[in-house]
Short mmCIF file of C-alpha atoms in Angstrom, two decimals:
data_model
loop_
_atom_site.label_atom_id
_atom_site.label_comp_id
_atom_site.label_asym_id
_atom_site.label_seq_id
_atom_site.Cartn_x
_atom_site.Cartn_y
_atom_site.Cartn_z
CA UNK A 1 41.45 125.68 -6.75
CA UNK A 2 37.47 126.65 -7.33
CA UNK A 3 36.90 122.90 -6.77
CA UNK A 4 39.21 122.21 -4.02
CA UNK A 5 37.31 125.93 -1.85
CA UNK A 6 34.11 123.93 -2.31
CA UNK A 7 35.02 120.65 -1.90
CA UNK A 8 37.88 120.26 1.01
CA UNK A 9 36.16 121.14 4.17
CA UNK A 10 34.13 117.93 5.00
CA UNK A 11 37.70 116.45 4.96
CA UNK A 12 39.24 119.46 6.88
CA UNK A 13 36.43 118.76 9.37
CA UNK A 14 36.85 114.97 9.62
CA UNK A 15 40.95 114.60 9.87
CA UNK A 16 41.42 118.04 11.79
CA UNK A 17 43.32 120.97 10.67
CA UNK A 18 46.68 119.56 11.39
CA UNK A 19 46.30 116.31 9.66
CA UNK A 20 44.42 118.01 6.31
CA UNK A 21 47.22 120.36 6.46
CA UNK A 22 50.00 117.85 6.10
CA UNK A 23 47.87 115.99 3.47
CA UNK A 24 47.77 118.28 1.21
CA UNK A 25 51.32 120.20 1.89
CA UNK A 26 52.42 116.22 1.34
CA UNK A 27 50.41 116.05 -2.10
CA UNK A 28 52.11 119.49 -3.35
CA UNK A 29 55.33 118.10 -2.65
CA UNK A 30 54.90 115.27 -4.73
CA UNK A 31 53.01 117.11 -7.08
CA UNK A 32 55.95 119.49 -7.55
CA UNK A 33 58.52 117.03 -7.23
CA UNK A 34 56.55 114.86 -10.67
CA UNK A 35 56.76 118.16 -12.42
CA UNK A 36 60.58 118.32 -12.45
CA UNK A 37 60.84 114.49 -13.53
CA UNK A 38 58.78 114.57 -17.12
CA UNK A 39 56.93 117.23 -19.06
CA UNK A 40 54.27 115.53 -21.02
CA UNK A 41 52.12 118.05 -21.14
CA UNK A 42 48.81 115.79 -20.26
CA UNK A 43 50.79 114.89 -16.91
CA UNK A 44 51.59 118.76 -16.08
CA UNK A 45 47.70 119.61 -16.35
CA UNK A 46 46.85 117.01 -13.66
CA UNK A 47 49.44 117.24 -11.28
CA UNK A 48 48.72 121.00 -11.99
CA UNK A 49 44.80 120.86 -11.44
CA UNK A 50 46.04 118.44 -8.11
CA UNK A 51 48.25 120.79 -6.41
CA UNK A 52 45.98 123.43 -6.76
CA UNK A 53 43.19 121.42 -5.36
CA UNK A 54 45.55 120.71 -2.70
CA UNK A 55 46.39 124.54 -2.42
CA UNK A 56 43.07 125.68 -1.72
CA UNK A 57 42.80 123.17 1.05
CA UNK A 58 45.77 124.96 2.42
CA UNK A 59 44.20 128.35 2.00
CA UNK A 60 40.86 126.63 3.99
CA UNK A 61 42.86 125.30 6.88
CA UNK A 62 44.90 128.50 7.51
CA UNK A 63 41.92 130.91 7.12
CA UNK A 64 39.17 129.00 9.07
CA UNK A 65 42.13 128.33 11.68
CA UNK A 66 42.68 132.20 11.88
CA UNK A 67 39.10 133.29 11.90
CA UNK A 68 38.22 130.73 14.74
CA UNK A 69 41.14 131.71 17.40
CA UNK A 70 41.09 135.82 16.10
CA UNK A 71 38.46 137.93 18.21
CA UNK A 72 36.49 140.67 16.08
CA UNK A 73 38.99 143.48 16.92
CA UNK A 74 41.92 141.41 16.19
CA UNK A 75 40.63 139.51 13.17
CA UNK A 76 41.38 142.41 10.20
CA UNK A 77 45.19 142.55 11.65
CA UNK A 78 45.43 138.57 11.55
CA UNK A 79 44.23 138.68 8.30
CA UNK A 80 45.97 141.23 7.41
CA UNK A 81 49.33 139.78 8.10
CA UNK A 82 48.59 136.68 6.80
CA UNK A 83 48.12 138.42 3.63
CA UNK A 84 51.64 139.78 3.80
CA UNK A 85 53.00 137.14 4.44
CA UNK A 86 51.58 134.67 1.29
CA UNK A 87 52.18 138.00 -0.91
CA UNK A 88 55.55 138.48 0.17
CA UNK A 89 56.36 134.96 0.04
CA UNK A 90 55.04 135.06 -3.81
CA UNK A 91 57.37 138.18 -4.24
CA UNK A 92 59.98 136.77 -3.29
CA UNK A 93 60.02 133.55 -4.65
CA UNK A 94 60.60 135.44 -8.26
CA UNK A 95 63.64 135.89 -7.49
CA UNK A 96 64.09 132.00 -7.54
CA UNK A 97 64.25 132.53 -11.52
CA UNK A 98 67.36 133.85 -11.19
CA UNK A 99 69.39 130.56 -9.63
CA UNK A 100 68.18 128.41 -12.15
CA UNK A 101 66.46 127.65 -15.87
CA UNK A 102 63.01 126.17 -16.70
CA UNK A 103 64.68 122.75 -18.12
CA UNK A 104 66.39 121.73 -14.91
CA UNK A 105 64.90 120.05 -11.73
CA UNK A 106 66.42 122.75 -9.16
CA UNK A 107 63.91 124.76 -9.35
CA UNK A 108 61.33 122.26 -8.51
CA UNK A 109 63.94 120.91 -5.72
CA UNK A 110 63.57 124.26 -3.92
CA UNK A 111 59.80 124.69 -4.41
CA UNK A 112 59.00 120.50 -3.02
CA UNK A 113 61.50 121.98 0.05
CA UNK A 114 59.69 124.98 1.07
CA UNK A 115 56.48 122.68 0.69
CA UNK A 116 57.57 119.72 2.89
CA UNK A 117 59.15 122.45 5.29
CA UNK A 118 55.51 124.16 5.85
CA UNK A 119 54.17 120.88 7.12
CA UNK A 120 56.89 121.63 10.42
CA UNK A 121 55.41 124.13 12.10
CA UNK A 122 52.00 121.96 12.96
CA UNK A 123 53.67 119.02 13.16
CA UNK A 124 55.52 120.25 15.94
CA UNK A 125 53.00 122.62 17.99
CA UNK A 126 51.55 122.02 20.84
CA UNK A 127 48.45 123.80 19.82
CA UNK A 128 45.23 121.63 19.36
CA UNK A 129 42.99 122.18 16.34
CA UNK A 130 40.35 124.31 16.19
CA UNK A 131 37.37 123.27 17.02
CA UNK A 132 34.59 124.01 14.14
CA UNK A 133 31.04 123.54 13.94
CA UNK A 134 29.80 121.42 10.53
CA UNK A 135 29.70 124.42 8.03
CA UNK A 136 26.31 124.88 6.53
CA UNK A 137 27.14 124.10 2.50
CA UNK A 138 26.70 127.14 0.59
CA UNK A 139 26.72 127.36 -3.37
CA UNK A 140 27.63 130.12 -5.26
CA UNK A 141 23.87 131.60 -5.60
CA UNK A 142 23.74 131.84 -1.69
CA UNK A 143 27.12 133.61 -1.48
CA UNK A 144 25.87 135.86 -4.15
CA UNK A 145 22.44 136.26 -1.70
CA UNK A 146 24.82 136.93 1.26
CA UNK A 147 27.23 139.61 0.02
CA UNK A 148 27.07 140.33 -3.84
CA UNK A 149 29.93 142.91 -3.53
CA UNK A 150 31.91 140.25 -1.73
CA UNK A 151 31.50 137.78 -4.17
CA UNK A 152 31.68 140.15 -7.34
CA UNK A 153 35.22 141.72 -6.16
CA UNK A 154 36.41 138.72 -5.54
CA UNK A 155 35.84 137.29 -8.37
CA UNK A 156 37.10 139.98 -10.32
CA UNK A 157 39.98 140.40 -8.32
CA UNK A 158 41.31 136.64 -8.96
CA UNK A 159 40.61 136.95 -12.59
CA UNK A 160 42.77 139.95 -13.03
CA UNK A 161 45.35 138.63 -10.29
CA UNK A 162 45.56 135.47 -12.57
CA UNK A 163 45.91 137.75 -15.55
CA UNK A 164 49.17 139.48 -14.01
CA UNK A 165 50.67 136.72 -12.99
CA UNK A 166 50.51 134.73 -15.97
CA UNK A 167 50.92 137.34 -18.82
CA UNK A 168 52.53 140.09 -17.25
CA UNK A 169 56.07 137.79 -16.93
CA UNK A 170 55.43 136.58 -20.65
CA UNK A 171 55.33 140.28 -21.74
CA UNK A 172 58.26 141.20 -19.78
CA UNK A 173 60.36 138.89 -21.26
CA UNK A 174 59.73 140.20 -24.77
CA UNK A 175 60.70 143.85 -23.90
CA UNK A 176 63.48 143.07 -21.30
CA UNK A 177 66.71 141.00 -22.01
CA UNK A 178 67.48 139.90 -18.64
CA UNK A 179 65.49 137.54 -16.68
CA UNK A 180 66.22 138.98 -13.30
CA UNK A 181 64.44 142.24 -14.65
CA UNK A 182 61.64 140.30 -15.27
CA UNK A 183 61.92 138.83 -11.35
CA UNK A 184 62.50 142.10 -10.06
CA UNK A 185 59.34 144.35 -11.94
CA UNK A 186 56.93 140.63 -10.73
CA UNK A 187 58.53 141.28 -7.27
CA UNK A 188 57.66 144.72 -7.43
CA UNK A 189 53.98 144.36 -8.80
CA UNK A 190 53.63 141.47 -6.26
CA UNK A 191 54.65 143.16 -3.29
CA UNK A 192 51.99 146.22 -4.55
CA UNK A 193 49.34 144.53 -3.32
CA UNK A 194 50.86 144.07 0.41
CA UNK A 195 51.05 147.67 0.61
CA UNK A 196 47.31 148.34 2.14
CA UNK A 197 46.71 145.36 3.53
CA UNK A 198 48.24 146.49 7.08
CA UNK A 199 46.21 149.62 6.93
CA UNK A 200 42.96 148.38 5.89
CA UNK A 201 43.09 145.22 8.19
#
């Protein structure tokens, strides 16, 4: 994902936002959809590493496309719900570990459905893309230069986010016996970080 932040907007630029969108909700798909066929290990890390190359391109397409067509007073509550919305959607979906186990290929069905399904809503809009001015290419010294509080919370932030996510379900399942406990306290931290994001934005 850090590579695919720094590394996906020329190609966001060139193809437009609609077309980079469907490229890379395309590549999760099949990304996914590889997952649920094999799990040699060597495979997993690089179909890993690719969707979430693919991810952050995703995450560049919808935020840039936001921060273009929002005005300054309406930018924080665009944000803001977009927020809720990939929060909520993460909430949810750990409920998904209750309708099927790790060693079968439904779960991976589902997840390659909801990704082909997300390419829909730009396929089929009338909207144009936004248009964006060449970005000027910033490293990680000049976002430091910029806004050191930005960069240092955010940082931290993802670390401990990917902290939670990862360990926080391992731990669960060694103190609870069902797995849709597990589901339902990861729903519950999950959806904890939607609750200010209204407010604040």
């Amino acid at each position: 994902m850090a590579l695919g932040a720094f590394r996906n907007a020329p190609l966001i630029l060139r193809i437009g936002h609609i077309r980079a969108f469907s490229a890379f909700a395309a590549l999760i798909t099949v990304a996914i959809l590889s997952m649920g066929l094999t799990y040699f290990l060597v495979l997993w890390c690089l179909l890993r590493a690719l969707s979430g190359y693919c991810l952050a391109g995703l995450y560049i397409v919808i935020e840039s496309w936001i921060l273009k067509e929002s005005t300054v007073k309406t930018r924080g509550v665009f944000l803001a719900l977009y927020m809720i919305a990939i929060y909520g959607a993460s909430a949810s979906g750990q409920f998904l570990l209750n309708i099927g186990s790790a060693t079968s290929s439904l779960l991976f069905t589902i997840a390659a459905i909801l990704a082909a399904l997300s390419i829909v809503p730009l396929a089929t809009t009338r909207a144009g893309n936004p248009v964006i001015e060449e970005p000027s290419a910033l490293n990680v010294l000049d976002l430091f230069r910029l806004s050191p509080s930005g960069l240092v919370s955010c940082t931290c932030s993802g670390l401990m986010f990917g902290a939670i996510s990862a360990f926080v379900p391992l731990y669960l399942r060694t103190i609870l016996t069902d797995l849709s406990e597990t589901a339902f306290v990861m729903f519950l931290v999950l959806m904890g970080g939607v609750l200010l994001q209204y407010p604040v934005g």
